[in-house]
mmCIF file of C-alpha atoms in Angstrom:
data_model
loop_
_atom_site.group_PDB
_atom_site.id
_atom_site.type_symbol
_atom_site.label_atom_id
_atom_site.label_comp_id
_atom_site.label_asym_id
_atom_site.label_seq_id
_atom_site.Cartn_x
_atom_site.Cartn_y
_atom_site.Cartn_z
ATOM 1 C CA UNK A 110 101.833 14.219 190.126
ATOM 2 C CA UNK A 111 102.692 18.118 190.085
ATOM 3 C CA UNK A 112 103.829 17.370 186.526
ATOM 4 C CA UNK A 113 101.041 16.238 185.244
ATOM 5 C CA UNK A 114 99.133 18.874 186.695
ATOM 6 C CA UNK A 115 101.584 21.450 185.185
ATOM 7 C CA UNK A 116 101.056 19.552 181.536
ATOM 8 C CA UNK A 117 97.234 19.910 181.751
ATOM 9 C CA UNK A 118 96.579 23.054 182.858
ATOM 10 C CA UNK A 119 99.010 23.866 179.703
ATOM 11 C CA UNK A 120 97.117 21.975 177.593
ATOM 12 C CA UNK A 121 93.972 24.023 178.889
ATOM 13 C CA UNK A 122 95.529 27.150 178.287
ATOM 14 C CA UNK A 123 96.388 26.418 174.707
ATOM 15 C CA UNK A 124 92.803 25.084 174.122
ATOM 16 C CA UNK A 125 91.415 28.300 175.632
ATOM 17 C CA UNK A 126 93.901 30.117 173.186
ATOM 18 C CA UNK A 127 93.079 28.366 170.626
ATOM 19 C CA UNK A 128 89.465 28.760 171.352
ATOM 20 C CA UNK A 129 89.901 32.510 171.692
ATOM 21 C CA UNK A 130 91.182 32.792 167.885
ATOM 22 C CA UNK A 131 88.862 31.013 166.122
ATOM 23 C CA UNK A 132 87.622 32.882 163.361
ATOM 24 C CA UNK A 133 83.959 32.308 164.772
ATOM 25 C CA UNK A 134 84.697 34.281 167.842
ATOM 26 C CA UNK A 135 85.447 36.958 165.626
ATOM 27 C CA UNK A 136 81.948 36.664 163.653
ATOM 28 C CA UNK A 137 80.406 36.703 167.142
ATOM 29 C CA UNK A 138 81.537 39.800 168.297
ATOM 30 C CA UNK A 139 80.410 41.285 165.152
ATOM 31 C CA UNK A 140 76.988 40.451 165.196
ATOM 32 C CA UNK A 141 75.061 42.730 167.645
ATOM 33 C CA UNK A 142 76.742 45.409 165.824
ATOM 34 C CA UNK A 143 75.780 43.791 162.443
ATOM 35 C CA UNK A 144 71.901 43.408 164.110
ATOM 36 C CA UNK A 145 71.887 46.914 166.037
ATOM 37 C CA UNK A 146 72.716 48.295 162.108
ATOM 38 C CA UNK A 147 70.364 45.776 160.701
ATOM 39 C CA UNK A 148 67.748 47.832 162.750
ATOM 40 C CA UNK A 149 68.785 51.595 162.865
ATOM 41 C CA UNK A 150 69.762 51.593 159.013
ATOM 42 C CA UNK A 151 68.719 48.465 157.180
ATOM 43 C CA UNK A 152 64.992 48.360 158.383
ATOM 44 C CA UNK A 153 64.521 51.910 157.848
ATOM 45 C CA UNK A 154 65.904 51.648 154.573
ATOM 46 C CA UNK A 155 63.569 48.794 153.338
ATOM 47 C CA UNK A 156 60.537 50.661 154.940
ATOM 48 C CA UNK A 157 61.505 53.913 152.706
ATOM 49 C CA UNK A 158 61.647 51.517 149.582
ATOM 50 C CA UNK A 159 58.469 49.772 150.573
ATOM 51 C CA UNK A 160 56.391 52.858 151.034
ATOM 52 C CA UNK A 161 57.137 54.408 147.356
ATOM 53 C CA UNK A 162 55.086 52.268 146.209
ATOM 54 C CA UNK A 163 52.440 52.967 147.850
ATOM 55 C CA UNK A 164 49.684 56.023 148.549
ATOM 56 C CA UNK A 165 49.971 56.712 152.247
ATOM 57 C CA UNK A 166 48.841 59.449 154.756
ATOM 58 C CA UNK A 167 50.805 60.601 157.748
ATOM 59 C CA UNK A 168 47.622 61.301 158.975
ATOM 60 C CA UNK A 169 46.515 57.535 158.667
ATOM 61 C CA UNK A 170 49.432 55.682 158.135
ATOM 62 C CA UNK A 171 47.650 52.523 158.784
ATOM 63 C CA UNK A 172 45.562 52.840 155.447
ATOM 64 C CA UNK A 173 47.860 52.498 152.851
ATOM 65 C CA UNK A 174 46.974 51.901 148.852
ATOM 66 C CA UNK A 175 48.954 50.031 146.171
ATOM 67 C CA UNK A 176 49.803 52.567 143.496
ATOM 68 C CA UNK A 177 52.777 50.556 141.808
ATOM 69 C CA UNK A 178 55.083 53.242 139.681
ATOM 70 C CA UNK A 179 52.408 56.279 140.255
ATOM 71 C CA UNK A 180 54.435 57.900 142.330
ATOM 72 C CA UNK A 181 57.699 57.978 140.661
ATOM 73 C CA UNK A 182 55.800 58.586 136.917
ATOM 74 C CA UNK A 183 54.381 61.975 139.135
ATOM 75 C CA UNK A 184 57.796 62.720 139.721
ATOM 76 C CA UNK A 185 58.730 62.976 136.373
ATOM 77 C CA UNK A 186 56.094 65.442 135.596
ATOM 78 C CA UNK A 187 56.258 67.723 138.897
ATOM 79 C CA UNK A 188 58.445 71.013 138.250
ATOM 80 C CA UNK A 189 59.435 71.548 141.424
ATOM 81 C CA UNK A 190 60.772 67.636 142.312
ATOM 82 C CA UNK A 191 63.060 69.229 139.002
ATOM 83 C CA UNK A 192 64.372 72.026 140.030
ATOM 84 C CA UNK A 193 65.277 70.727 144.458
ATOM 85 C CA UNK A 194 67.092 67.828 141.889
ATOM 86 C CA UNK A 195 69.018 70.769 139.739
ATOM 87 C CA UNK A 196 69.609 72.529 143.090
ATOM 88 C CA UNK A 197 70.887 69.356 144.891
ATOM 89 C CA UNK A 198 73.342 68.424 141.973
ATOM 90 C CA UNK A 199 74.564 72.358 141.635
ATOM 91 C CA UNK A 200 75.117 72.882 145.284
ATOM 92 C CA UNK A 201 76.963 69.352 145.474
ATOM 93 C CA UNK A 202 79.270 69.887 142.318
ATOM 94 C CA UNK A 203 79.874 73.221 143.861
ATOM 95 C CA UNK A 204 80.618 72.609 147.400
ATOM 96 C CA UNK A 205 82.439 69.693 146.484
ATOM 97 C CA UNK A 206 84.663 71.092 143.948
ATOM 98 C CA UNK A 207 85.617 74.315 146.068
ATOM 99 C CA UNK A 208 85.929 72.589 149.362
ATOM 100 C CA UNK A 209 88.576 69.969 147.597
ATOM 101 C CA UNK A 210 90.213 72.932 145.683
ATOM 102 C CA UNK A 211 90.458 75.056 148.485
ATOM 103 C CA UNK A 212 91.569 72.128 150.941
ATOM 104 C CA UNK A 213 94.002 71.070 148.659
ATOM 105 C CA UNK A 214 96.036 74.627 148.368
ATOM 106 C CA UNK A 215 95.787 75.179 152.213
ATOM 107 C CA UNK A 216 97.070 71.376 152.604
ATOM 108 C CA UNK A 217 99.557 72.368 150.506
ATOM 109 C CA UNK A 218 100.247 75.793 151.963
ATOM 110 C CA UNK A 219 100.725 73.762 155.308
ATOM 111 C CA UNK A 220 103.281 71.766 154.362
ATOM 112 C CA UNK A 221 105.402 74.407 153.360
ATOM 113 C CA UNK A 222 105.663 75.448 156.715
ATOM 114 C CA UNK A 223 104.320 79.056 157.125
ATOM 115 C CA UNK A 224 104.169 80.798 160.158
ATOM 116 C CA UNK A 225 101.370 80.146 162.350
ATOM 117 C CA UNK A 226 100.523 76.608 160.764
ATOM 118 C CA UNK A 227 100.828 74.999 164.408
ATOM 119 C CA UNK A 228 98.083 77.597 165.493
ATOM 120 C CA UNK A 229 96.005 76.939 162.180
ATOM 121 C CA UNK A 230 96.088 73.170 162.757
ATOM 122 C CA UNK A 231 94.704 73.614 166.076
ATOM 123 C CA UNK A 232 92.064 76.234 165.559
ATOM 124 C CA UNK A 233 91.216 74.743 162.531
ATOM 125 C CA UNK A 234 88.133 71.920 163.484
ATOM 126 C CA UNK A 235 86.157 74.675 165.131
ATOM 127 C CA UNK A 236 84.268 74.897 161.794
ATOM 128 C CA UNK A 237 84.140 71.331 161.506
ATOM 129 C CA UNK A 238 82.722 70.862 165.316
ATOM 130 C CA UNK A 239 80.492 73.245 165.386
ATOM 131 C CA UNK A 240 76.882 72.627 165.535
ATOM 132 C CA UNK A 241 75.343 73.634 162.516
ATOM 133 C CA UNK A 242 72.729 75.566 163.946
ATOM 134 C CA UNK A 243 75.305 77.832 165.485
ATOM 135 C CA UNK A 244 76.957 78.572 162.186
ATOM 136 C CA UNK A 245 73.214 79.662 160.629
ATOM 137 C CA UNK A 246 72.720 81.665 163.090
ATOM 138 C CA UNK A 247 76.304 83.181 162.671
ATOM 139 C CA UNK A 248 75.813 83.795 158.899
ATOM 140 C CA UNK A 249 71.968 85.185 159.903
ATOM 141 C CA UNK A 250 73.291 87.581 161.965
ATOM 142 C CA UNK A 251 76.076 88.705 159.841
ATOM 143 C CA UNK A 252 73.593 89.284 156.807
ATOM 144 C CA UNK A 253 70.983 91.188 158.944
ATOM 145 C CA UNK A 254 69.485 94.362 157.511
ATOM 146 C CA UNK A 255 70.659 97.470 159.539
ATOM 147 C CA UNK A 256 72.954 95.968 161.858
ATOM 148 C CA UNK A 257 74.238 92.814 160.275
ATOM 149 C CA UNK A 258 77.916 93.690 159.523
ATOM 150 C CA UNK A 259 77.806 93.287 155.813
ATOM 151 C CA UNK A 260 75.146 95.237 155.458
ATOM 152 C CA UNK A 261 77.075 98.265 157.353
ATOM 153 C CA UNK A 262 80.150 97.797 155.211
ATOM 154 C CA UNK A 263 78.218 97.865 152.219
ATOM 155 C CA UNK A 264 76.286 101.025 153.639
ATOM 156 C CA UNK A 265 79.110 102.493 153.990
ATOM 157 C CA UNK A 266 80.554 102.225 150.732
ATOM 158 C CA UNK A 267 77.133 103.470 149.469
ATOM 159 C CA UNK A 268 75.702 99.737 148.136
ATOM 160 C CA UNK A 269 72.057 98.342 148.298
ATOM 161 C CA UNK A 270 71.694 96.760 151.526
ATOM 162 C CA UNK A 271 68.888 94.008 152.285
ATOM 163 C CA UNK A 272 68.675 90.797 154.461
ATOM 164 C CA UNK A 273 70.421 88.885 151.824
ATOM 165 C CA UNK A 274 69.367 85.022 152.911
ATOM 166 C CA UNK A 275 65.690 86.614 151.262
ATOM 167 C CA UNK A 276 66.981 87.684 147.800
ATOM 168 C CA UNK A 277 66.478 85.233 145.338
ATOM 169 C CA UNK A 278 69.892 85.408 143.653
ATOM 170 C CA UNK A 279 71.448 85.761 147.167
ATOM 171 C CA UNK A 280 70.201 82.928 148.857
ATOM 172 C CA UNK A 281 71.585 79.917 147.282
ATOM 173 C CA UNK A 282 75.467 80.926 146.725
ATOM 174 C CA UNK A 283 75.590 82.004 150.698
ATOM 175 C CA UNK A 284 74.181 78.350 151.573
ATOM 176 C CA UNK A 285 77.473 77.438 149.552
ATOM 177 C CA UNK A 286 79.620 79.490 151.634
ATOM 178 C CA UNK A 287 78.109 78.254 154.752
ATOM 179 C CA UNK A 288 79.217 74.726 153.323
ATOM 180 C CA UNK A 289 82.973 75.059 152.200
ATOM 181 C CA UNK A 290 83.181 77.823 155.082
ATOM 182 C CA UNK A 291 82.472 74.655 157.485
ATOM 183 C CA UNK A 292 84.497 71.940 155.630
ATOM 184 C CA UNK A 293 87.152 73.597 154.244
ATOM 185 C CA UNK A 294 89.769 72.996 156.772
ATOM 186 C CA UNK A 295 88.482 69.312 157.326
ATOM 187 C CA UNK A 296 89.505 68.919 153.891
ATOM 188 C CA UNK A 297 93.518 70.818 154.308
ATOM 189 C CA UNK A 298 94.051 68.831 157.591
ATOM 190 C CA UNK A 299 93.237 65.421 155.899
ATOM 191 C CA UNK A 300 95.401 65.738 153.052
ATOM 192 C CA UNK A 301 97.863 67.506 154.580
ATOM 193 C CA UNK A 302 98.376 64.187 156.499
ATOM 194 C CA UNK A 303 98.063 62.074 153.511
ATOM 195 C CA UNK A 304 100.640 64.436 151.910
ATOM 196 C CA UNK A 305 102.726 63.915 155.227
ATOM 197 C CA UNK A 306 102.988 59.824 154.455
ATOM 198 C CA UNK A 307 104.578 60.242 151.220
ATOM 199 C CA UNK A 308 108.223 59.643 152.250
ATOM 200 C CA UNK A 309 110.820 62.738 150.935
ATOM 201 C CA UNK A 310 113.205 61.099 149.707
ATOM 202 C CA UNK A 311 110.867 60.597 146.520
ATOM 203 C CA UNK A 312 111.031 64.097 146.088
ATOM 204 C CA UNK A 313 114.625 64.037 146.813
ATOM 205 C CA UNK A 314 114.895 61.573 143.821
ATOM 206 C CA UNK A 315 112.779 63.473 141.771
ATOM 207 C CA UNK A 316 114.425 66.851 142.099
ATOM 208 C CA UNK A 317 117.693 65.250 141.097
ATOM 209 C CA UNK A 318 115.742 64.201 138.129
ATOM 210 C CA UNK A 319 115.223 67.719 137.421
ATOM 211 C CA UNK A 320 111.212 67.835 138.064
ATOM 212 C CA UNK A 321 109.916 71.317 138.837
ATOM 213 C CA UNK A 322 107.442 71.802 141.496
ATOM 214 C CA UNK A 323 104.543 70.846 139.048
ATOM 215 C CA UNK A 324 105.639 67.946 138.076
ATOM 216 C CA UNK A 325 106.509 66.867 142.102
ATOM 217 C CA UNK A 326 103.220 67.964 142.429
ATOM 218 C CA UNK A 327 101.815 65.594 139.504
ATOM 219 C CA UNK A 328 103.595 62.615 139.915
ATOM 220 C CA UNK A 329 104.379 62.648 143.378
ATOM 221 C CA UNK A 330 101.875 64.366 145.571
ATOM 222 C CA UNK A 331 98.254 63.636 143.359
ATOM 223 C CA UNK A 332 98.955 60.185 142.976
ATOM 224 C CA UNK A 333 99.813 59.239 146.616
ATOM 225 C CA UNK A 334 96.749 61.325 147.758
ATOM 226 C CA UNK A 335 94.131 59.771 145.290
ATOM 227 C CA UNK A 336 92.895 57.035 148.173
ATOM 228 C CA UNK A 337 91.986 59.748 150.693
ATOM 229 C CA UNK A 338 90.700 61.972 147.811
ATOM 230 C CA UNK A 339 88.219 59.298 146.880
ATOM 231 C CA UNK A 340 87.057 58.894 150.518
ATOM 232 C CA UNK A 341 86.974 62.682 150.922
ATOM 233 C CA UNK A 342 84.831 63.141 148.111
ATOM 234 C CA UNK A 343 82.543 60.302 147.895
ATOM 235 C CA UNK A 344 81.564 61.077 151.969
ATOM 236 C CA UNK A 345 80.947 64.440 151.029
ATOM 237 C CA UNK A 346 79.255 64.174 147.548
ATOM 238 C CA UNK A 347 76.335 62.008 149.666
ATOM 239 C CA UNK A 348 76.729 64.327 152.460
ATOM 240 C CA UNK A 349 75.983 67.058 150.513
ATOM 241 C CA UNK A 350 73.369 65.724 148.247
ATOM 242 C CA UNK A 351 71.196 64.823 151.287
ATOM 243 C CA UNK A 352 72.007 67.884 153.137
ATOM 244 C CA UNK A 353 68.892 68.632 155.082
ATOM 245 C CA UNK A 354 69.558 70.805 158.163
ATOM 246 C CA UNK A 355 71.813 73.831 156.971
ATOM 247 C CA UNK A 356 69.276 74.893 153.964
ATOM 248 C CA UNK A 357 65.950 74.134 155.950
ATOM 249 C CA UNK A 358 67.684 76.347 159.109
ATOM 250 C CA UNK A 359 69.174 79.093 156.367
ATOM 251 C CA UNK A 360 66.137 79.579 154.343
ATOM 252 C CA UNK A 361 63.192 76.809 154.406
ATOM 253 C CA UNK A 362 63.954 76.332 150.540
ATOM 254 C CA UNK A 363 63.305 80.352 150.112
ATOM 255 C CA UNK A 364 63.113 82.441 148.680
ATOM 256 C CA UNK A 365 60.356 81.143 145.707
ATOM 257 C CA UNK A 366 61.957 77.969 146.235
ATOM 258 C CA UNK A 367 65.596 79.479 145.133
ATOM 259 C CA UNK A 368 67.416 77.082 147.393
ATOM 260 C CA UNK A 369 64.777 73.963 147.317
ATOM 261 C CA UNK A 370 67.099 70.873 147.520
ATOM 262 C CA UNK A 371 65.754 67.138 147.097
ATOM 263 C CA UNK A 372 65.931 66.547 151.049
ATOM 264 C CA UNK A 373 64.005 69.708 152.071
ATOM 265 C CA UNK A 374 61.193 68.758 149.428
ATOM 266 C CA UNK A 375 61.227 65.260 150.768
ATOM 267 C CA UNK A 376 60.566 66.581 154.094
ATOM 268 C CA UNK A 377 57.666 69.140 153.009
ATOM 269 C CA UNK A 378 55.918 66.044 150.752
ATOM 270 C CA UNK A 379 56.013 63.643 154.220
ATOM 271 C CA UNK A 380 55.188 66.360 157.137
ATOM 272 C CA UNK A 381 53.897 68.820 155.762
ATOM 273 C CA UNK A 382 52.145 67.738 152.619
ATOM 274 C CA UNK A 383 51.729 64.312 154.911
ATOM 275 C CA UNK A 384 52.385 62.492 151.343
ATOM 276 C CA UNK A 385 54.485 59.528 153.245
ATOM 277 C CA UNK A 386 54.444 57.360 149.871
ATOM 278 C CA UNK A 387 55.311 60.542 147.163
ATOM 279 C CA UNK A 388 57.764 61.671 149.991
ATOM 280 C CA UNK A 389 59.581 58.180 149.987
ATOM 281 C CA UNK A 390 59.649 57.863 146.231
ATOM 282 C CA UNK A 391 61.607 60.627 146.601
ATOM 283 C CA UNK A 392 64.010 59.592 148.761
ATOM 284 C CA UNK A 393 64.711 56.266 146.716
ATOM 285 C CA UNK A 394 65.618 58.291 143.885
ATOM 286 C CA UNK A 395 68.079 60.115 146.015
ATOM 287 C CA UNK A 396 68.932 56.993 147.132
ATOM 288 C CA UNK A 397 69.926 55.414 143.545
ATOM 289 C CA UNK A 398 71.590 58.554 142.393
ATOM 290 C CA UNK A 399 73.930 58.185 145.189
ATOM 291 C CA UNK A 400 74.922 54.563 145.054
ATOM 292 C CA UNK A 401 75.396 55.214 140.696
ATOM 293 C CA UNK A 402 77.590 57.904 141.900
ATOM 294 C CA UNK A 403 79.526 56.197 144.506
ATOM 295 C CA UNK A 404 79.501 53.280 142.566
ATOM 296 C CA UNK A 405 80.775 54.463 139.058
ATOM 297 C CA UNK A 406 83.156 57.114 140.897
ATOM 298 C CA UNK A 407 85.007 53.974 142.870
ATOM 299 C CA UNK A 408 85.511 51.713 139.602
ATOM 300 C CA UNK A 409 86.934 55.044 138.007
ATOM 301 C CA UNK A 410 89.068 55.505 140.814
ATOM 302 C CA UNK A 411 90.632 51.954 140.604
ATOM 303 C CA UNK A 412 90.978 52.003 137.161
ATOM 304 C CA UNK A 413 93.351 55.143 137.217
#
């Protein structure tokens, strides 16, 4: 009688095993997080899409009018939608290309071991974690008229001195400091540990080959750090491109629109302008930019 007992309670357990593994269980668990981004992102999303097609009022967003195309055929023939679109793609070929070039030689720095890389490595995310508002604020301060420090090192060496975040020329390269300032060493500490992966004794192989450092650095290093590349700089082309909060802090898209970028017009259109539909058409161009980017940068990627 035990025996039996013993034999179906084991059969249980491998049914509730079994049970347990089923590939169904696994689709379960996944949907409230499939519905909770369904809501937060998808719906959103569609609504955005939706309203560029339409002429709608934030201050009667219940009255809404059919306009087809309008809105994007405005687009085409409104100056300043061109130049927050040549400011969005300049600061995001910029930013991009410095913060990856920049990354790259402190990465590789890094793994040379130089002194104080174990400090560096720690200190190094404070950029990264800082809230962004802090950093503006920092930078502000720092480019103050009359007490800002660079404006008292350049006093003292005689120069023009000004609050430089309100000079036209000014404006727009320090919003591209602020950015690589901030994401610089998120960039070094990522490929330093993709660099970190690539087992030395390929090196080892390749020096007895006779390769230089260049051509380690070629054949070795790029190609083992091309995945983590792509991620690095696909995240941060769309980051970048939609940036919102560091120009609208820095300068409001100031000086005489200098530093106007695609998402600080699409806010301006929608809350200020209250131009919900114009604002959204807008933000679907954005929108197709970025996935052509991603999705022509990814086949590229695979084909190399």
């Amino acid at each position: 009688m035990a025996t039996q007992t013993e034999s179906r309670f084991s059969r249980y357990k491998e049914e509730f095993s079994s049970f347990l593994t089923e590939t169904w269980i696994g689709y379960a668990f996944a949907i409230p997080a499939t519905v909770l981004l369904a809501v937060i992102i998808g719906y959103p999303t569609l609504r955005g899409i939706y309203l560029a097609f339409f002429e709608a009022s934030l201050l009667n967003p219940g009255q809404m009018e059919f306009v087809g195309l309008q809105n994007f055929a405005a687009l085409a023939g409104d100056p300043v939608f061109k130049e927050a679109l040549w400011h969005s793609v300049l600061l995001t070929g910029l930013v991009v290309s410095l913060q990856y070039l920049l990354g790259l030689g402190l990465a590789l720095a890094l793994r040379e071991k130089v002194p104080g890389a174990g400090v560096f490595r720690s200190l190094s995310m404070v950029t990264w974690v800082m809230p962004v508002i802090v950093m503006v604020i920092i930078f502000q301060f720092m480019m103050q008229n009359g007490f800002g420090p660079v404006n008292i090192i350049l006093d003292s060496l005689g120069m023009r001195t000004t609050y430089w975040f309100g000079e036209p020329g000014v404006a727009f390269p320090l919003i591209v400091v602020m950015h690589v300032w901030r994401n610089i060493p998120f960039y070094a500490i990522a490929l330093l540990a993709a660099m970190n992966s690539i087992p030395e004794e390929q090196y080892e192989a390749a020096r007895l080959d006779g390769a230089g450092p260049l051509e380690r650095f070629r054949y070795i290093t790029l190609p083992q750090i091309s995945y983590v590349s792509m991620i690095m700089i696909v995240l941060h082309v769309t980051f970048t491109f939609k940036n919102f909060d560091v120009v609208y802090l820095s300068t409001g898209g100031g000086p005489l629109g200098n530093t106007e970028v695609l998402a600080t017009y699409v806010y301006k259109q929608a809350f200020e302008q209250y131009a919900l539909g114009y604002g959204a058409s807008i933000g679907v161009v954005m929108l197709i930019l970025m996935l052509a980017f991603t999705v022509v940068y990814v086949k590229l990627e695979e084909t190399d």
